[in-house]
């Protein structure tokens, strides 16, 4: 099969990925073998390729927003909810221990033994992949493969970030950065009656935010026209934490959605945290988050903006992501 591997992590202009021909993987006990139809291009893939995240698997195949068709059900995965020919989704979270205090309390995203697709195990920048059946996701109808792919991380992690932001009913939400995850999260918030204000760079992102119903759009470091009840930082830019906190009303919450963030400058307690403002991180997601979000997507059809690239152009897609040339969420077609 054809696949992309991370040859040597580094900036995209150093060509960290290589396009290879390799063996089709075999499903282990409890796993499914799938033929990849589409795979979303996530900023986390960029962090893996460029070395912002430590290497967990040498030569890993990135990609964790995978829409695929089951071609083989591995030993002991028989009798489950999936069968050969089913369309399924593969997301970021791939394994948790099921025994620790975090797994037992519904917080499996904090499991210290957790493993991730496209980081600890090979992912979807390939023609075939495997996934533990317990971590594969049934997918809602009425979406194409390309529309579904970004839902499997950009959508899911945005949904968890929205929960972490603790947005009150009918509240004012600020979104910092408006890429693949943000453009889906904004629609979820709007469908729930929120007023959304977007701070981002790039004309394409601003136009998309307005088209989706944002109440205001301004530059990444600009102050929104109203005090915010909650905010989510999607851009991996630590400098934005301070203006986002300053834009919060009393008692407001800022959730940082990324797995990687550049350093945050020193804070001033009075300006940034006093009056019970909160700063929260977001660590992956649980399978319950995924099920809730995908069920929501099934009830409320989301407009998914998906620039498309052939599998053989995955390096170009990531380079375009670096340069801010992507509006919405890019998808590889396999």
Coordinates of C-alpha atoms in Angstrom, one line a residue:
X1 CA 0.0 0.0 0.0
X2 CA 1.0 3.7 -0.4
X3 CA 1.5 5.7 2.8
X4 CA 3.3 8.7 4.3
X5 CA 5.7 8.2 7.1
X6 CA 7.5 10.8 9.3
X7 CA 11.1 10.3 8.2
X8 CA 12.7 12.9 10.4
X9 CA 10.6 15.4 12.3
X10 CA 11.3 19.0 11.3
X11 CA 9.8 22.1 9.6
X12 CA 7.8 21.2 6.5
X13 CA 10.4 22.9 4.3
X14 CA 12.9 20.2 5.4
X15 CA 10.5 17.5 3.9
X16 CA 10.0 15.5 7.1
X17 CA 7.5 13.1 5.4
X18 CA 8.3 10.4 2.9
X19 CA 5.8 8.7 0.5
X20 CA 6.5 5.0 0.7
X21 CA 5.2 1.6 -0.4
X22 CA 4.7 -0.7 2.5
X23 CA 2.9 -3.8 3.6
X24 CA -0.8 -3.7 4.4
X25 CA -1.2 -4.0 8.2
X26 CA -2.8 -7.1 9.8
X27 CA -5.5 -6.6 12.4
X28 CA -4.5 -7.8 15.9
X29 CA -7.0 -9.5 18.1
X30 CA -9.9 -7.2 18.8
X31 CA -9.0 -4.9 15.8
X32 CA -10.5 -4.0 12.5
X33 CA -8.7 -3.7 9.2
X34 CA -10.1 -0.9 7.1
X35 CA -9.6 0.6 3.7
X36 CA -9.2 4.3 4.1
X37 CA -11.6 6.5 2.0
X38 CA -10.7 9.9 3.4
X39 CA -8.5 11.3 6.1
X40 CA -8.6 14.8 7.5
X41 CA -5.5 16.9 7.8
X42 CA -5.3 18.1 11.4
X43 CA -2.9 20.6 13.0
X44 CA -1.8 17.8 15.4
X45 CA -0.5 15.9 12.3
X46 CA 1.6 19.0 11.7
X47 CA 2.9 18.9 15.3
X48 CA 3.9 15.3 14.8
X49 CA 5.6 15.9 11.5
X50 CA 7.5 19.0 12.6
X51 CA 8.6 17.6 16.0
X52 CA 6.5 19.9 18.2
X53 CA 5.4 16.7 19.9
X54 CA 7.9 14.1 21.1
X55 CA 8.4 11.0 18.9
X56 CA 6.2 8.1 20.2
X57 CA 6.7 5.8 17.2
X58 CA 9.6 6.1 14.8
X59 CA 8.4 6.3 11.2
X60 CA 4.8 6.7 12.2
X61 CA 2.1 7.2 9.6
X62 CA 0.1 10.3 10.7
X63 CA -3.6 10.9 10.4
X64 CA -6.4 10.4 12.9
X65 CA -9.5 11.7 11.2
X66 CA -10.2 8.6 9.2
X67 CA -13.3 7.6 7.3
X68 CA -12.9 4.0 6.1
X69 CA -14.7 0.8 5.1
X70 CA -14.1 -2.4 7.1
X71 CA -12.5 -5.1 5.0
X72 CA -11.6 -7.6 7.8
X73 CA -12.7 -8.2 11.4
X74 CA -9.8 -9.5 13.5
X75 CA -9.9 -12.4 16.0
X76 CA -12.1 -11.7 19.1
X77 CA -13.6 -8.6 17.4
X78 CA -16.3 -10.9 16.0
X79 CA -19.8 -10.4 17.1
X80 CA -19.5 -6.7 17.8
X81 CA -21.4 -3.8 16.3
X82 CA -19.3 -3.7 13.2
X83 CA -19.2 -6.0 10.1
X84 CA -17.3 -6.1 6.8
X85 CA -18.5 -3.4 4.5
X86 CA -19.5 -1.0 7.3
X87 CA -18.3 2.7 7.1
X88 CA -16.5 3.6 10.3
X89 CA -14.5 6.4 11.8
X90 CA -11.1 6.4 13.4
X91 CA -10.3 9.2 15.8
X92 CA -7.3 10.4 17.9
X93 CA -8.0 8.3 21.1
X94 CA -7.0 4.7 20.3
X95 CA -6.5 3.0 23.7
X96 CA -7.0 3.5 27.4
X97 CA -6.3 1.0 30.3
X98 CA -9.9 0.9 31.6
X99 CA -8.6 0.3 35.1
X100 CA -7.2 3.6 36.5
X101 CA -9.1 6.2 38.5
X102 CA -9.5 8.4 35.4
X103 CA -11.0 5.6 33.3
X104 CA -13.3 4.7 36.2
X105 CA -14.5 8.2 36.7
X106 CA -15.4 8.9 33.1
X107 CA -12.2 10.8 32.4
X108 CA -10.4 8.3 30.2
X109 CA -8.8 11.1 28.2
X110 CA -6.5 11.6 31.2
X111 CA -5.5 7.9 31.4
X112 CA -1.7 7.7 31.8
X113 CA -1.6 4.7 29.5
X114 CA -3.6 6.3 26.7
X115 CA -2.5 5.8 23.1
X116 CA -3.2 7.8 20.0
X117 CA -3.7 7.2 16.3
X118 CA -1.1 8.7 14.1
X119 CA 1.3 9.2 17.1
X120 CA 1.6 5.9 19.0
X121 CA 0.2 3.8 16.1
X122 CA 0.0 4.2 12.4
X123 CA -2.9 6.3 11.1
X124 CA -4.8 7.3 8.1
X125 CA -2.3 8.9 5.7
X126 CA -2.3 5.5 4.0
X127 CA -4.5 3.2 1.9
X128 CA -5.2 0.8 4.8
X129 CA -5.2 1.1 8.6
X130 CA -6.2 -0.8 11.7
X131 CA -8.2 0.3 14.7
X132 CA -9.3 -1.5 18.0
X133 CA -13.0 -2.2 17.5
X134 CA -13.7 -0.7 20.9
X135 CA -12.4 2.7 19.7
X136 CA -14.0 2.8 16.2
X137 CA -17.0 5.0 15.7
X138 CA -20.3 4.5 13.9
X139 CA -20.9 7.5 11.6
X140 CA -24.0 9.6 11.0
X141 CA -25.8 9.5 7.7
X142 CA -26.3 12.4 5.3
X143 CA -22.6 13.2 5.2
X144 CA -20.0 12.4 2.5
X145 CA -16.7 10.8 3.4
X146 CA -14.9 14.1 3.0
X147 CA -17.4 15.9 5.2
X148 CA -17.2 13.3 7.9
X149 CA -13.4 13.2 8.2
X150 CA -12.9 16.5 10.0
X151 CA -15.7 15.7 12.4
X152 CA -13.5 12.9 13.9
X153 CA -11.0 15.2 15.5
X154 CA -11.7 18.8 14.6
X155 CA -15.3 18.4 15.5
X156 CA -14.9 16.1 18.6
X157 CA -12.1 18.1 20.2
X158 CA -13.9 21.4 19.5
X159 CA -17.0 19.9 21.2
X160 CA -15.0 19.0 24.3
X161 CA -13.4 22.5 24.3
X162 CA -16.9 24.0 24.2
X163 CA -17.8 21.9 27.2
X164 CA -14.6 23.0 29.0
X165 CA -15.3 26.6 28.2
X166 CA -18.5 26.4 30.3
X167 CA -20.5 28.6 28.0
X168 CA -23.8 29.6 29.7
X169 CA -27.1 29.3 27.7
X170 CA -27.4 32.1 25.2
X171 CA -23.9 33.3 26.2
X172 CA -21.2 35.2 24.3
X173 CA -18.4 33.0 23.0
X174 CA -15.1 34.2 21.7
X175 CA -13.2 32.0 19.3
X176 CA -9.4 32.7 18.7
X177 CA -8.2 31.2 15.4
X178 CA -10.7 30.0 12.8
X179 CA -9.5 26.8 11.2
X180 CA -10.9 23.3 10.9
X181 CA -12.0 22.8 14.5
X182 CA -13.2 26.3 15.1
X183 CA -15.5 26.5 12.1
X184 CA -17.3 23.4 13.4
X185 CA -17.4 24.5 17.0
X186 CA -18.9 27.8 16.0
X187 CA -21.8 26.0 14.4
X188 CA -22.4 23.9 17.4
X189 CA -22.4 27.0 19.7
X190 CA -24.7 28.9 17.3
X191 CA -27.1 26.0 17.1
X192 CA -27.3 26.1 20.9
X193 CA -28.2 29.8 20.9
X194 CA -24.8 31.4 21.5
X195 CA -23.5 34.7 20.2
X196 CA -20.2 34.0 18.6
X197 CA -17.3 36.5 18.1
X198 CA -14.2 35.5 16.1
X199 CA -10.7 36.8 16.4
X200 CA -8.4 35.4 13.6
X201 CA -5.9 36.2 11.0
X202 CA -6.5 35.7 7.2
X203 CA -9.2 37.0 5.0
X204 CA -10.5 33.6 4.0
X205 CA -11.0 32.6 7.7
X206 CA -12.8 35.9 8.4
X207 CA -15.1 35.5 5.4
X208 CA -15.9 31.9 6.5
X209 CA -16.7 33.0 10.0
X210 CA -19.1 35.7 8.8
X211 CA -20.8 33.3 6.4
X212 CA -21.4 30.8 9.2
X213 CA -23.1 33.4 11.3
X214 CA -20.5 35.1 13.6
X215 CA -21.8 38.3 15.2
X216 CA -18.4 40.0 14.7
X217 CA -15.0 39.2 13.2
X218 CA -11.8 41.0 13.9
X219 CA -8.0 40.5 14.0
X220 CA -6.4 37.8 16.2
X221 CA -5.2 40.3 18.8
X222 CA -8.2 42.7 18.6
X223 CA -10.7 43.2 21.4
X224 CA -14.2 41.9 20.6
X225 CA -17.0 44.4 20.8
X226 CA -18.5 42.9 23.9
X227 CA -17.3 41.2 27.1
X228 CA -17.2 37.4 26.6
X229 CA -18.8 34.8 28.9
X230 CA -16.4 32.1 27.5
X231 CA -13.7 31.8 25.0
X232 CA -11.8 29.0 23.2
X233 CA -8.2 29.4 21.9
X234 CA -7.7 27.2 18.8
X235 CA -4.6 28.9 17.5
X236 CA -1.4 27.3 19.0
X237 CA -0.1 30.8 19.9
X238 CA 0.6 31.4 23.6
X239 CA 0.7 35.2 23.1
X240 CA -3.1 35.1 22.5
X241 CA -3.9 33.8 26.0
X242 CA -3.5 37.2 27.5
X243 CA -5.8 39.2 25.2
X244 CA -8.3 36.3 25.4
X245 CA -8.3 36.5 29.2
X246 CA -8.7 40.3 29.1
X247 CA -11.7 39.9 26.8
X248 CA -13.6 37.8 29.4
X249 CA -16.3 39.2 31.5
X250 CA -16.2 38.5 35.3
X251 CA -16.4 34.8 36.0
X252 CA -15.6 33.9 32.4
X253 CA -13.6 30.9 31.2
X254 CA -10.9 30.4 28.5
X255 CA -10.4 26.9 27.2
X256 CA -7.1 26.2 25.3
X257 CA -8.0 23.5 22.7
X258 CA -4.6 22.6 21.3
X259 CA -2.3 19.7 22.2
X260 CA 0.6 22.1 21.7
X261 CA 0.9 25.8 22.6
X262 CA 3.9 28.2 22.3
X263 CA 5.0 29.8 25.6
X264 CA 2.5 32.0 27.4
X265 CA 3.9 35.5 28.4
X266 CA 3.9 36.5 32.0
X267 CA 0.4 37.3 33.3
X268 CA -0.8 40.2 35.4
X269 CA -3.1 38.9 38.0
X270 CA -5.4 41.9 38.1
X271 CA -5.8 42.2 34.3
X272 CA -5.9 38.6 33.4
X273 CA -7.2 36.3 36.2
X274 CA -8.9 38.4 38.9
X275 CA -12.7 38.5 39.2
X276 CA -12.8 34.6 39.0
X277 CA -11.7 34.3 35.4
X278 CA -10.6 30.7 34.7
X279 CA -8.0 29.3 32.3
X280 CA -8.4 25.6 31.4
X281 CA -6.6 23.2 29.1
X282 CA -8.2 20.5 27.0
X283 CA -6.6 17.0 26.9
X284 CA -7.8 14.9 24.0
X285 CA -11.4 13.6 24.4
X286 CA -13.3 10.6 25.7
X287 CA -15.3 8.2 23.6
X288 CA -18.4 9.6 25.2
X289 CA -17.5 13.0 23.9
X290 CA -17.2 11.5 20.4
X291 CA -20.6 9.7 20.6
X292 CA -22.3 12.9 21.9
X293 CA -20.8 15.1 19.2
X294 CA -21.4 12.6 16.3
X295 CA -25.0 12.2 17.5
X296 CA -25.4 16.1 17.5
X297 CA -23.9 16.1 14.0
X298 CA -26.5 13.6 12.9
X299 CA -29.4 15.8 14.3
X300 CA -27.9 19.2 13.1
X301 CA -26.3 19.0 9.7
X302 CA -23.0 20.9 9.9
X303 CA -21.5 22.8 7.0
X304 CA -18.0 21.3 6.7
X305 CA -15.6 23.3 4.5
X306 CA -13.2 20.7 3.1
X307 CA -10.4 21.7 0.6
X308 CA -9.4 18.3 -0.9
X309 CA -6.0 16.8 -1.8
X310 CA -5.1 13.4 -3.2
X311 CA -3.2 11.2 -0.8
X312 CA 0.0 11.7 -2.7
X313 CA -0.2 15.4 -1.9
X314 CA -0.4 15.2 1.9
X315 CA 2.9 17.1 2.3
X316 CA 1.5 19.9 0.2
X317 CA -1.7 20.0 2.4
X318 CA 0.5 20.3 5.6
X319 CA 2.6 23.0 3.9
X320 CA -0.6 24.9 3.0
X321 CA -1.7 24.5 6.7
X322 CA 1.6 26.1 7.9
X323 CA 1.1 29.0 5.5
X324 CA -2.5 29.7 6.4
X325 CA -3.7 28.8 2.9
X326 CA -6.5 26.5 4.0
X327 CA -10.0 27.6 4.7
X328 CA -11.9 25.1 6.9
X329 CA -10.5 21.6 7.2
X330 CA -8.4 19.9 4.5
X331 CA -9.1 16.3 3.6
X332 CA -6.9 13.7 1.8
X333 CA -8.8 11.5 -0.7
X334 CA -7.7 7.9 -0.8

